[in-house]
Short mmCIF file of C-alpha atoms in Angstrom, two decimals:
data_model
loop_
_atom_site.label_atom_id
_atom_site.label_comp_id
_atom_site.label_asym_id
_atom_site.label_seq_id
_atom_site.Cartn_x
_atom_site.Cartn_y
_atom_site.Cartn_z
CA MET A 1 21.96 52.75 -63.78
CA ARG A 2 19.49 53.69 -61.09
CA LEU A 3 16.27 55.60 -62.13
CA THR A 4 13.17 56.70 -60.62
CA VAL A 5 10.36 55.87 -62.82
CA ASN A 6 6.80 56.73 -61.65
CA GLY A 7 7.98 57.26 -58.14
CA GLU A 8 9.71 53.87 -57.72
CA GLU A 9 13.39 53.28 -57.88
CA HIS A 10 14.33 50.97 -60.98
CA ASP A 11 17.88 49.48 -61.47
CA VAL A 12 18.14 49.08 -65.42
CA ASP A 13 21.00 47.53 -67.44
CA GLY A 14 21.72 48.24 -70.72
CA VAL A 15 19.40 51.08 -71.22
CA VAL A 16 20.97 54.34 -72.50
CA ASP A 17 17.86 56.28 -73.64
CA VAL A 18 14.15 56.95 -73.39
CA ALA A 19 13.57 54.81 -76.24
CA GLY A 20 15.58 51.75 -74.57
CA LEU A 21 13.70 52.29 -71.13
CA VAL A 22 10.19 52.30 -72.63
CA ALA A 23 11.09 49.10 -74.63
CA ALA A 24 12.60 47.58 -71.58
CA LEU A 25 9.41 48.29 -69.58
CA GLY A 26 7.33 46.41 -72.16
CA LEU A 27 5.48 49.47 -73.29
CA ASP A 28 4.32 50.62 -76.69
CA ALA A 29 6.00 54.10 -77.18
CA ARG A 30 2.96 55.30 -79.33
CA LYS A 31 0.63 54.77 -76.36
CA VAL A 32 2.59 56.68 -73.61
CA ALA A 33 3.95 59.98 -72.85
CA VAL A 34 7.42 60.56 -71.05
CA GLU A 35 8.47 63.24 -68.71
CA LEU A 36 12.21 63.44 -67.79
CA ASN A 37 13.26 65.68 -64.66
CA LEU A 38 9.81 67.62 -65.07
CA ALA A 39 10.42 68.48 -68.88
CA ILE A 40 8.41 66.62 -71.42
CA VAL A 41 10.38 64.39 -73.71
CA PRO A 42 8.85 64.67 -77.43
CA ARG A 43 8.33 61.17 -78.94
CA SER A 44 10.45 61.95 -81.80
CA THR A 45 13.47 62.20 -79.48
CA TYR A 46 13.04 59.25 -77.44
CA ALA A 47 16.07 57.67 -79.23
CA SER A 48 18.17 60.65 -78.92
CA THR A 49 17.24 61.48 -75.21
CA ARG A 50 20.05 60.11 -73.08
CA LEU A 51 19.45 58.93 -69.60
CA ALA A 52 21.63 59.53 -66.49
CA GLU A 53 22.08 58.10 -63.17
CA GLY A 54 19.42 59.42 -60.79
CA ASP A 55 16.93 60.81 -63.43
CA ARG A 56 13.42 60.91 -62.44
CA LEU A 57 10.90 59.89 -65.10
CA GLU A 58 7.21 59.80 -65.41
CA VAL A 59 5.53 57.47 -67.84
CA VAL A 60 1.79 57.99 -68.15
CA HIS A 61 -0.94 56.96 -70.57
CA PHE A 62 -4.63 57.76 -71.06
CA ILE A 63 -7.04 55.85 -68.95
CA GLY A 64 -10.90 56.46 -68.30
CA GLY A 65 -11.99 59.46 -66.78
CA GLY A 66 -14.88 62.12 -66.72
CA MET B 1 -34.58 78.12 -88.92
CA ASP B 2 -37.17 75.44 -90.07
CA GLY B 3 -37.77 71.96 -88.99
CA THR B 4 -35.90 70.44 -91.66
CA SER B 5 -32.49 71.76 -90.73
CA ALA B 6 -31.74 69.46 -87.71
CA LEU B 7 -29.16 67.51 -89.53
CA ASP B 8 -27.22 70.69 -90.30
CA ASP B 9 -27.35 71.74 -86.54
CA THR B 10 -23.55 71.51 -85.56
CA TRP B 11 -21.53 73.28 -83.02
CA THR B 12 -17.88 74.38 -83.29
CA VAL B 13 -15.30 74.66 -80.45
CA ALA B 14 -11.97 76.03 -81.06
CA GLY B 15 -12.41 75.54 -84.95
CA ARG B 16 -13.53 71.91 -84.90
CA THR B 17 -17.15 71.24 -85.70
CA PHE B 18 -19.16 68.39 -84.19
CA HIS B 19 -22.57 66.91 -84.82
CA SER B 20 -23.23 65.37 -81.47
CA ARG B 21 -23.84 67.75 -78.51
CA LEU B 22 -23.30 64.96 -76.04
CA ILE B 23 -19.83 64.44 -74.61
CA VAL B 24 -19.27 61.34 -72.49
CA GLY B 25 -16.73 60.37 -69.96
CA THR B 26 -14.87 57.18 -69.73
CA GLY B 27 -14.61 56.47 -66.08
CA LYS B 28 -16.36 54.12 -63.76
CA TYR B 29 -17.26 51.45 -66.44
CA LYS B 30 -16.96 47.89 -65.69
CA ASP B 31 -14.35 47.52 -68.64
CA TYR B 32 -13.27 49.50 -71.56
CA ALA B 33 -15.42 47.28 -74.00
CA LEU B 34 -18.65 48.51 -72.23
CA ASN B 35 -17.08 51.89 -72.13
CA ALA B 36 -16.62 52.07 -75.86
CA ALA B 37 -20.19 50.46 -76.49
CA ALA B 38 -21.78 52.95 -74.39
CA ALA B 39 -19.87 55.90 -76.12
CA GLU B 40 -21.15 54.52 -79.51
CA ALA B 41 -24.68 54.31 -78.38
CA ALA B 42 -24.54 57.83 -76.94
CA GLY B 43 -23.55 59.11 -80.43
CA ALA B 44 -20.85 60.75 -78.97
CA GLU B 45 -17.87 62.34 -81.07
CA ILE B 46 -15.83 63.51 -78.03
CA VAL B 47 -14.93 61.50 -74.95
CA THR B 48 -13.05 62.85 -71.86
CA VAL B 49 -10.10 60.84 -70.55
CA ALA B 50 -7.63 60.99 -67.73
CA LEU B 51 -3.94 60.81 -67.66
CA ARG B 52 -2.45 58.60 -65.18
CA ARG B 53 0.82 56.53 -64.46
CA VAL B 54 1.25 53.46 -66.38
CA ASN B 55 1.21 50.36 -64.29
CA LEU B 56 4.75 49.30 -64.67
CA SER B 57 4.27 45.94 -62.78
CA ASP B 58 1.81 44.71 -65.52
CA PRO B 59 2.33 46.50 -68.95
CA SER B 60 -0.03 44.11 -70.52
CA GLN B 61 -3.17 45.23 -68.78
CA PRO B 62 -5.91 46.72 -70.98
CA MET B 63 -5.47 50.18 -72.47
CA LEU B 64 -8.02 52.81 -73.11
CA VAL B 65 -6.69 53.58 -76.54
CA ASP B 66 -7.29 49.94 -77.75
CA HIS B 67 -10.93 50.14 -77.00
CA VAL B 68 -12.19 53.59 -77.02
CA ARG B 69 -10.14 54.31 -80.40
CA PRO B 70 -8.73 57.94 -80.78
CA ASP B 71 -9.45 57.59 -84.53
CA ARG B 72 -13.00 57.04 -83.75
CA PHE B 73 -13.61 59.54 -80.93
CA THR B 74 -11.74 62.96 -80.17
CA TYR B 75 -10.03 62.68 -76.84
CA LEU B 76 -10.50 65.45 -74.51
CA PRO B 77 -7.93 64.99 -71.83
CA ASN B 78 -8.83 66.31 -68.43
CA THR B 79 -7.02 67.56 -65.39
CA ALA B 80 -9.21 65.61 -62.88
CA GLY B 81 -7.58 65.21 -59.63
CA CYS B 82 -5.42 68.33 -60.00
CA PHE B 83 -5.81 70.91 -57.07
CA THR B 84 -3.37 73.55 -58.39
CA GLY B 85 -2.76 75.35 -61.56
CA GLU B 86 0.85 73.99 -61.84
CA ASP B 87 -0.53 70.37 -61.56
CA ALA B 88 -2.94 70.92 -64.34
CA VAL B 89 -0.37 72.46 -66.67
CA ARG B 90 1.93 69.46 -66.18
CA THR B 91 -0.76 67.10 -66.67
CA LEU B 92 -1.99 68.60 -69.91
CA ARG B 93 1.50 69.08 -71.24
CA LEU B 94 1.91 65.27 -70.98
CA ALA B 95 -1.73 64.67 -72.26
CA ARG B 96 -0.56 67.02 -75.40
CA GLU B 97 2.45 64.78 -75.90
CA ALA B 98 0.53 61.47 -75.41
CA GLY B 99 -2.43 62.34 -77.79
CA GLY B 100 -0.91 65.00 -80.19
CA TRP B 101 -3.66 67.67 -79.72
CA ASP B 102 -4.27 70.62 -77.85
CA LEU B 103 -8.07 70.62 -77.15
CA VAL B 104 -8.20 70.01 -73.25
CA LYS B 105 -10.70 70.27 -70.25
CA LEU B 106 -9.49 72.01 -67.35
CA GLU B 107 -10.75 71.25 -63.95
CA VAL B 108 -9.06 72.41 -60.83
CA LEU B 109 -10.69 71.18 -57.78
CA SER B 110 -10.92 72.55 -54.17
CA ASP B 111 -11.72 69.38 -52.06
CA THR B 112 -12.39 65.71 -52.33
CA LYS B 113 -15.61 65.95 -50.56
CA THR B 114 -17.33 68.25 -53.10
CA LEU B 115 -15.02 68.30 -55.98
CA TYR B 116 -16.27 71.81 -56.32
CA PRO B 117 -14.10 73.91 -58.77
CA ASP B 118 -11.60 76.25 -57.24
CA MET B 119 -12.48 79.20 -59.31
CA GLU B 120 -9.57 81.43 -58.53
CA GLU B 121 -6.85 78.75 -59.25
CA THR B 122 -9.02 77.46 -62.32
CA LEU B 123 -8.50 81.09 -63.76
CA ARG B 124 -5.04 81.17 -63.02
CA ALA B 125 -4.43 77.77 -64.54
CA LEU B 126 -6.45 78.87 -67.61
CA LYS B 127 -4.02 81.88 -68.09
CA LEU B 128 -0.96 79.52 -67.86
CA LEU B 129 -2.42 77.08 -70.50
CA VAL B 130 -3.47 79.71 -72.90
CA ALA B 131 -0.17 81.14 -72.76
CA GLU B 132 1.02 77.65 -73.96
CA ASP B 133 -1.38 77.64 -76.83
CA PHE B 134 -3.64 75.08 -75.51
CA LYS B 135 -7.51 75.27 -76.40
CA VAL B 136 -9.16 75.10 -73.10
CA MET B 137 -12.86 74.03 -72.04
CA VAL B 138 -12.99 74.87 -68.70
CA TYR B 139 -15.09 73.08 -65.91
CA CYS B 140 -16.50 75.82 -63.60
CA SER B 141 -19.01 76.85 -61.02
CA ASP B 142 -22.32 78.45 -62.34
CA ASP B 143 -21.32 81.70 -61.35
CA PRO B 144 -21.88 84.09 -64.28
CA VAL B 145 -19.22 86.42 -63.37
CA TYR B 146 -16.51 83.99 -63.17
CA ALA B 147 -17.74 82.41 -66.43
CA ARG B 148 -17.28 85.83 -68.09
CA LYS B 149 -13.85 85.96 -66.71
CA LEU B 150 -12.82 82.88 -67.99
CA GLU B 151 -14.14 83.55 -71.28
CA ASP B 152 -12.05 86.97 -71.25
CA ALA B 153 -9.01 84.98 -70.32
CA GLY B 154 -9.29 82.89 -73.60
CA ALA B 155 -11.45 79.78 -72.80
CA VAL B 156 -12.77 78.12 -75.69
CA ALA B 157 -15.81 76.67 -73.75
CA ILE B 158 -17.48 77.24 -70.74
CA MET B 159 -18.59 74.23 -68.85
CA PRO B 160 -20.51 75.13 -65.56
CA LEU B 161 -21.70 72.34 -63.18
CA GLY B 162 -25.29 71.53 -62.94
CA ALA B 163 -24.56 69.88 -59.71
CA LEU B 164 -21.70 68.17 -57.84
CA ILE B 165 -19.57 65.59 -59.96
CA GLY B 166 -21.13 62.29 -59.56
CA SER B 167 -24.06 63.51 -57.62
CA GLY B 168 -26.79 62.95 -60.35
CA LEU B 169 -28.90 65.69 -58.83
CA GLY B 170 -29.61 67.62 -61.97
CA ILE B 171 -29.37 71.26 -62.75
CA GLN B 172 -29.60 73.11 -59.47
CA ASN B 173 -29.64 76.67 -60.76
CA ARG B 174 -31.25 77.01 -64.01
CA LEU B 175 -31.13 80.85 -63.80
CA ASN B 176 -27.38 80.93 -63.54
CA ILE B 177 -27.14 78.59 -66.51
CA HIS B 178 -29.43 80.77 -68.26
CA LEU B 179 -27.43 83.86 -67.50
CA ILE B 180 -24.13 82.24 -68.52
CA VAL B 181 -25.57 81.03 -71.85
CA GLU B 182 -27.01 84.40 -72.55
CA GLN B 183 -23.82 86.32 -72.20
CA ALA B 184 -21.31 83.79 -73.61
CA LYS B 185 -19.68 84.00 -77.13
CA VAL B 186 -18.12 80.63 -76.85
CA PRO B 187 -19.96 77.26 -76.40
CA VAL B 188 -21.40 76.55 -73.02
CA LEU B 189 -21.94 72.92 -71.83
CA VAL B 190 -23.43 71.63 -68.60
CA ASP B 191 -20.70 69.56 -67.05
CA ALA B 192 -21.51 67.32 -64.22
CA GLY B 193 -24.62 66.83 -62.36
CA VAL B 194 -26.85 65.20 -64.90
CA GLY B 195 -28.43 62.19 -63.35
CA THR B 196 -31.05 61.11 -65.87
CA ALA B 197 -32.40 62.00 -69.41
CA SER B 198 -34.69 64.94 -68.27
CA ASP B 199 -31.66 66.72 -66.79
CA ALA B 200 -29.86 66.54 -70.07
CA THR B 201 -32.94 67.81 -71.80
CA VAL B 202 -33.31 70.90 -69.38
CA ALA B 203 -29.65 71.76 -70.17
CA MET B 204 -30.21 71.98 -73.76
CA GLU B 205 -33.67 73.92 -73.33
CA LEU B 206 -31.82 76.36 -71.46
CA GLY B 207 -29.62 76.89 -74.67
CA CYS B 208 -26.68 75.16 -73.82
CA ASP B 209 -24.48 74.08 -76.77
CA GLY B 210 -23.96 70.71 -75.29
CA VAL B 211 -23.80 68.35 -72.25
CA LEU B 212 -20.86 66.40 -70.60
CA MET B 213 -21.81 63.43 -68.50
CA ASN B 214 -20.15 60.25 -67.16
CA THR B 215 -21.68 58.81 -63.95
CA ALA B 216 -25.26 59.10 -65.34
CA ILE B 217 -24.48 56.62 -67.99
CA ALA B 218 -21.89 54.55 -66.36
CA GLU B 219 -23.58 53.84 -63.12
CA ALA B 220 -27.11 53.17 -64.77
CA ARG B 221 -28.20 49.68 -64.31
CA ASP B 222 -28.01 49.35 -68.35
CA PRO B 223 -25.34 51.92 -69.40
CA ILE B 224 -25.92 51.12 -73.03
CA ARG B 225 -29.83 51.92 -72.72
CA MET B 226 -29.10 55.01 -70.69
CA ALA B 227 -26.54 56.16 -73.17
CA ARG B 228 -29.15 55.87 -75.92
CA ALA B 229 -31.60 57.79 -73.76
CA MET B 230 -29.23 60.64 -73.16
CA LYS B 231 -28.52 60.76 -76.97
CA HIS B 232 -32.33 61.42 -77.51
CA ALA B 233 -32.66 63.64 -74.40
CA VAL B 234 -29.93 66.00 -75.80
CA ILE B 235 -31.51 65.94 -79.18
CA ALA B 236 -34.93 66.64 -77.70
CA GLY B 237 -33.76 69.49 -75.47
CA ARG B 238 -31.95 70.95 -78.41
CA GLU B 239 -34.77 70.77 -80.71
CA ALA B 240 -37.18 72.21 -78.22
CA PHE B 241 -34.78 75.16 -77.65
CA LEU B 242 -34.65 75.78 -81.33
CA ALA B 243 -38.32 75.28 -81.85
CA GLY B 244 -39.08 77.99 -79.11
CA ARG B 245 -41.43 77.01 -76.28
CA MET B 246 -44.73 78.42 -75.97
CA PRO B 247 -45.33 80.95 -73.25
CA ARG B 248 -46.28 80.00 -69.89
CA ARG B 249 -49.74 81.06 -68.67
CA MET B 250 -51.25 81.22 -65.42
CA TYR B 251 -54.70 80.11 -66.49
CA ALA B 252 -56.22 77.55 -69.00
CA ASP B 253 -56.32 78.32 -72.66
CA ALA B 254 -58.67 75.74 -74.45
CA SER B 255 -57.24 73.61 -77.31
CA SER B 256 -60.72 72.93 -78.53
CA PRO B 257 -62.77 75.87 -79.83
CA LEU B 258 -65.36 76.81 -77.46
CA SER B 259 -67.62 77.99 -80.38
CA GLY B 260 -70.04 75.64 -81.84
CA LEU B 261 -70.88 73.53 -78.87
CA ILE B 262 -73.91 71.51 -78.95
#
């Protein structure tokens, strides 16, 4: 399945939902937030939010800032 | 108010009460460990944070939350880098999901040279955020009229600049800060422009509820020591404000009695 994650194309195999994608990217779900096609994905719904070909995602976290 | 009540001197924003009146940023530090140590030395209870894309090519890189811990500090997510209301709203929706809280710092900037707040767009963004139940502390110009408009639109704190972000020039218009403090019914914090300890003291002497700074600590030769200096400076300014300064006089007024001279 081809997805656009943080502006870059990713070809992911065996990933069906947001929880699977976060794990496949090697990230701790408790430390990130996810936007799917411009809509927030609540953390509690990562496992039930299915992904589809061509989806656009943003995966963000907190960094230092003023 | 007497001199013994300093420890009970708290301030409250959006229903949350804090003892420290110094909010520190978490940008520009050599690493997150120094960042955390500086925030501790400053005695800060609130730290500002930014939201950015995760670096997917290196998911093992250090994460802010592992050093400046959210269970120790209240995170205040900002909208730094946003130039439109829509950008700001999108960023803070993600921040709310990442952090699980609704207290945020709105800043909508006009250009990269001055990072001066675009007040028309800031006010519009504020209204969008308030409609989504965010509790919004607003970085703004030191224009008392816009400060009042922000408050009327539901800002939970007004945060005028002392000088441009990262400039370290100190408070450029004390009169305007004073006017904003005088009229505001929500907390007023000087945000941006502090360069050294006396600048923070001036802000507090003007009656501000707090000061927000980043670069003044992060770019000091010794950030930990400067963080400590800022902690004392904010307390000193606050205490002086509460104590009530003496009147200014044109001429001398002897401290030693002039009677009984030999």
